[in-house]
Every structure is written in C-alpha cells, then in structure tokens.
Steps between C-alpha positions, in 0.01 A plus 500: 500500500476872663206582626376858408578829714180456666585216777496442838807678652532271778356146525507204759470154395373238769311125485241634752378881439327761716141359412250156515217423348226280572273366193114477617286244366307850361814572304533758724879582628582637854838607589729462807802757525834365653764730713878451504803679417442518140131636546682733744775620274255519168337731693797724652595600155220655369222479224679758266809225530355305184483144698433185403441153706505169276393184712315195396154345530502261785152377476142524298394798635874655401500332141114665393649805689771496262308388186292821557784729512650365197213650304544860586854616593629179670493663864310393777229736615634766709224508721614158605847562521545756756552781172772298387571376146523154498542212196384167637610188275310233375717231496356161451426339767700217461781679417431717783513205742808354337688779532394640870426160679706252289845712494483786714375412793557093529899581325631846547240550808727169643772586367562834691382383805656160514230327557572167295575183654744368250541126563147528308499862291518656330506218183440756156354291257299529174177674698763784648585551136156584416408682790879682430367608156137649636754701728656670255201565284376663807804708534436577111183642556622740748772598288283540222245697683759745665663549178175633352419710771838729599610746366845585344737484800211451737616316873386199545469269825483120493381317820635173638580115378142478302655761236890412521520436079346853440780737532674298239208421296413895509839620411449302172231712430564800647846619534449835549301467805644486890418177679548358863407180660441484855504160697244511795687143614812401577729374284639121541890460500694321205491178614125489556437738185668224278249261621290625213631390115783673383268616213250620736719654774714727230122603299437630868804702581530659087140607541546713815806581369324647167437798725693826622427395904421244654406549872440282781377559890828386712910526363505121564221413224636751259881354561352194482392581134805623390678194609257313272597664241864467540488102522232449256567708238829616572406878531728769618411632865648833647428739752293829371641722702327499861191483356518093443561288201535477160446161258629499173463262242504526119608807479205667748522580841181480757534717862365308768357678740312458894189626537387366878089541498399651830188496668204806463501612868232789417255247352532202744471737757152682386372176389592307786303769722201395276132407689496139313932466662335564818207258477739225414748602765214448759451176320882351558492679855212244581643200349806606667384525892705593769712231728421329858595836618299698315722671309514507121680230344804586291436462102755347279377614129535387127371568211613337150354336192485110503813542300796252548777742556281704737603178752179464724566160567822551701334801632220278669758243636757782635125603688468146636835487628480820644202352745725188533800625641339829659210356689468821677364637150200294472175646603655837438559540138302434212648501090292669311619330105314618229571314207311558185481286242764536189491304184257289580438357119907339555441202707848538684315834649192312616666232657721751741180733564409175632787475705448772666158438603556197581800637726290747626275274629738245635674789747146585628426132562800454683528818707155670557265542767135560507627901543790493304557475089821451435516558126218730339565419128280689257504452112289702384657832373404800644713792451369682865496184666855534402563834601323410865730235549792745441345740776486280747838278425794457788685283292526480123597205287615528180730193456526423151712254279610763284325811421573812233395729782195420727291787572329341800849577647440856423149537556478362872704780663348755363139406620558296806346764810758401797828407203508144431825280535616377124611116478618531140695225284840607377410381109191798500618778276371696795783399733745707280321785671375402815746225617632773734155550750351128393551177648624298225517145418594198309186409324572137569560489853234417659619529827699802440173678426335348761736737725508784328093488555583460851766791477210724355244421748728579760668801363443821712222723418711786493764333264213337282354872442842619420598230238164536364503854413860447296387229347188702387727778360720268316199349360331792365861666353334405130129544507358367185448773287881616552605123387336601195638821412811423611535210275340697231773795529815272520347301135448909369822591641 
C-alpha cells in the first residue's frame, strides 16, 4: 500500500498526543492542550512542513472526539490542537487497556526499569498471551494509520515502548518511507531483557529494528539495545563511525543514535515568573517558616510522579536519617516532596502512593514541633506549585531507581533564585550530563544519601551558585524543539 502524493511529509506517532478531551453529560466536548518536547518540536518546523501527529484515544471524551473526526477528514479540529493536524485512534477500549496497562506499562514499563521482584514475577501465563495479542493489534493500528497518511518517502517518528512493533509493522507496509523510533526510557541490559519470552523479547528488538534509526536519551540505554540484539537475536553490532552504532540483522542495518532531551530554560523561566508561581511561592514560604533563630529554614525539594522507579520511598527514609544522625538539622530544614499520583487504576501504584503518605506522615510524627513540619507532602498536581518549589529549592532530590533521563534534574537549576545543590542518583539518564556539578548517589543507599543531603545543605553558597549555573547550561544544551529537529535531520540525512 502507497499512499498518494498528497501525505503528510513528516509525522509523529505517540500513545498520548498533544490534546484531551472531556465528554459533557450535554454531549458537549472541551479540550485540554498538553506541552512537551514533541508539542515543542511540531511546532519548530513549521505549518508549510506537511505534519502529522497520530496518538490514541485515552478516554470517552477522546473516543467521541475521535468518532467525530472520522466523519470528515479524520483530523482533530485544529482549533483544539494548537493548528496542528492530528489523527486520534479509536481503539477499543479493551484493547486499548490491554495493550497500554496490561503490556506496556505493568511488562516493558518493569522491564526497563527493573522494577520486578522475581522470586514472585514476572510468571507469563495464558492472560499475558491475550493481553500480548491486544498489544500488537494496537501497534497494527498505528501502522495502519501511518501508512495511510505519509507520503512517498515521507519521515516518520515513532515514540517510546507503547509503539516498539510499529517500525516493523510499518515497513511492511510502507517501504518507501523513512522511519525512527525513539526510546524516552532506558533500556534494560541482556540479562534482565531476557526476562521477557524469547518470543516476546526478539518481536521487541525486530520491530524497532524495522526502522532506519533508532534513538535513545543516554549512550548507555542505546548500547544497552544493541547488546540485546546481539545475544537475542544474534545481530551484527559495529561502530558507525563516531557518530555511534549500527545493528544489523537480516540483511538491514538500523543507526542508533543519542538524542539527550534538555530542559526549555526560556519557558520555565517566563512561566516561573508567573503571578499564580508567586502566589504559591508565598504559600510554601508560610508552610515553610523560619528556624529558632529566625532565619529561613533550608528547603530540600522533590518533585516526581507516584511512579516506582521515581524512588520516593528511599527518598523519605534518606530524609529521616538525615534528622537522625544530623540532629543539628532539625528545626531548620523542611522537605518539600511533591508526589503526584501515577497509575493509579494498577493497584501496585496505589499501594506505594500510599507509602509515601503514610511515610510522610510517620517523619512528621516522629520529628515535628508545634512550629516545625518536617515533611510538606502535596499530591495534588499543580504545575506552578511545581515551579515555586523549584524557586525556592537549596537542595534538589532526584534519586531515582533508574530513569531514561529525569527532567526534574534539569529543570531545578535553571529556576532555583540563589542555585540549588543537585543530589542526583547515578542510574538517571541525567547523570550522563550532570554527574560532573551534582552530588550523586547510589539509589539504594540510604545512608549514603542521607550524606550527600547533608553535603548539599552545607555546601558553600558561593560553590552552590557556581555548580548550579553549569549544571543549568548542561541542562539546557538540547532544548526541546532542537531534540526534535535534530532527530528529524539525522532520519532525512
């Protein structure tokens, strides 16, 4: 099948797209627009670049969103869209769940991160098969779609371990067209990789292999991936020059590139200057309070999902036995955790958002005063509460399991007002580029982060500036919209 000269010259391909919808009881439909780097690089290129985004329904108000488009010219309204041309699926719901809860985020999700605890799982029985099959059809129906909208030789851009049969699936179709894949996580060794069925584990690696590039944010994940391929499928590996690697395996070869997401320094910093940044800040500067001495009490800051790998847990207990073994840091610093909650329909997720609370709670209980909070955890999201909390932070925690990149990482030096300190775990993609001005640790160690919080808190204003200011260069080397192009020239190139 070749679709006809009139396609989309460029199009993305992602599980969540750059628009919501909300079904009223009316009938009516109201719309929520998303940011992020592919909103961001959409938009860099142009409206004369012929783009297309194909994403799927995630809810009602998507699915009638998407019924409605299908009778006109299948694209969403562009008044809802930001301008851009976007196809939203309407995959059936339980397929849709299958496929996106069942597989990709309770197996590859766990898989990447290394998140299973496997005296007990992963055990891939008969309802992994059938949630394995609504996968696939999923991955069908992008192919299907994308093949139908490009046209002849048109670039294409697949996004992250939702999509990883498309490339493959698409080159069926569509040989004439150029396709990357682009892994926003990191990528689990051999060993771990294999913990998946051989069947399974090899569908993976040929599917991202069906493309021209595949890219990923750090050289560890993207070696990582080659690696895979070598011991599962016995692929060829080989240097491409100095620009990375190459895979090749029946007789095609897929470049593997790095493509390290930075921060947006222009629009955290206008935004964060925002009137509703500054009511908040006033907000956390009052639950905050200054110390016996009447000077402000130092913050310790993090922000994350609820989501395992994001490690809030050990977070909270490397807090607690900071204020055990440092007495002289209670009464005088307060950790401001904000930890919204992820995945809550996956009862795994609810049980460790309750974790933290209950944590949370437990630290206060044990430590506080009548003029002194420990721990002020907030789970409700709020994007300038966020941003306030970066303002105001002396410390930063971002101590992950295992993390593609983090962009908390990248986001705290670049708003924090006096330069923030950066505790940051060594498994964070982020450390590839910031290990050199952060203050990094083993995820695990409790009481080796429980120091390095220490370290931070006592680390010279001066220095603390200085560090800060590299580490907000390094993090703003590949603003989003650049990550874009730049993957979209190497795929044209």
């Amino acid at each position: 099948m070749v679709s006809s000269s009139s396609g989309a010259q460029v199009l993305v391909a992602s599980n969540r797209g750059p628009v919501s919808y909300a079904l009223g009881e009316d009938g009516t439909l109201t719309s929520r627009r998303g940011g992020g780097g592919l909103v961001s690089g959409l938009s860099a290129i142009g409206p004369d670049a012929g783009a297309v985004w194909v994403c799927a329904a995630l809810g009602d108000g998507d699915r009638e969103a998407a019924r409605r488009a299908a009778a006109g010219d299948g694209l969403l309204d562009p008044g809802d869209t930001g301008g851009q041309s976007v196809r939203m699926l309407d995959i059936a719901p339980e397929v849709f769940a299958d496929a996106y809860n069942g597989v990709a985020n309770s197996v590859l999700w766990f898989v990447h991160h290394l998140l299973y605890q496997t005296p007990l799982e992963p055990a891939f029985d008969a309802d992994f098969r059938s949630q394995w099959a609504s996968y696939e059809a999923y991955n069908a129906a992008f192919a299907d779609a994308l093949a139908e909208a490009a046209a002849p030789g048109a670039a294409v851009l697949v996004q992250d371990y939702h999509l990883t049969l498309v490339p493959g699936l698409l080159r069926e179709r569509r040989p004439d067209l150029r396709i990357g894949h682009f892994s926003h996580t990191p990528w689990a060794p051999p060993d771990y990789f294999r913990l998946l069925p051989d069947d399974v584990a090899a569908e993976v690696l040929r599917g991202i292999l069906g493309g021209d590039r595949a890219a990923f944010l750090t050289h560890r994940w993207a070696a990582a991936f080659a690696e895979c391929c070598a011991v599962v499928l016995g692929a060829e590996v080989a240097r491409d020059g100095d620009a990375g690697l190459r895979v090749t395996y029946e007789g095609r070869t897929t470049r593997l590139g790095v493509h390290g997401l930075g921060a947006d320094a222009d629009f955290l910093r206008e935004r964060s200057r925002q009137p509703d940044v500054d009511e908040r800040l006033a907000d956390l500067r009052g639950q905050i309070g200054t110390g016996e001495d009447g000077a402000p009490r130092k913050t310790i800051v993090r922000v994350d999902r609820t989501e395992l790998s994001k490690n809030i847990v050990r977070g909270l207990q490397a807090y607690r036995r900071l204020l055990t073994d440092r007495p002289e840091w209670r009464g005088r610093v307060v950790h401001i955790a904000f930890a919204y909650p992820s995945r809550q329909d996956l009862a795994v997720y609810r049980q460790y958002t309750e974790e933290v609370g209950r944590l949370a709670e437990e630290i206060n209980d044990e430590f506080g005063t009548d003029g002194w909070l420990p721990v002020v955890l907030h789970v409700k999201d709020d994007f300038a509460r966020s941003l306030a909390a970066y303002r105001l932070a002396d410390v930063a925690l971002v101590n992950p399991i295992r993390d593609g990149m983090n962009l908390v990482a990248k986001e705290v030096p670049v708003v924090s007002e006096a330069g923030c300190a950066l505790v940051l775990s060594r498994e964070a993609g982020a450390c590839a580029e910031l290990a050199e001005d952060a203050l990094v640790v083993n995820p695990y160690d409790i009481g080796g982060t429980a120091e390095a919080l220490h370290a931070a808190l006592t680390m010279p204003l001066d220095e603390r500036a200085e560090r800060a200011k590299r580490l907000a260069a390094a993090a703003t080397a590949l603003p989003p919209a650049q990550w874009f192009l730049e993957q979209l020239r190497a795929l044209r190139g």
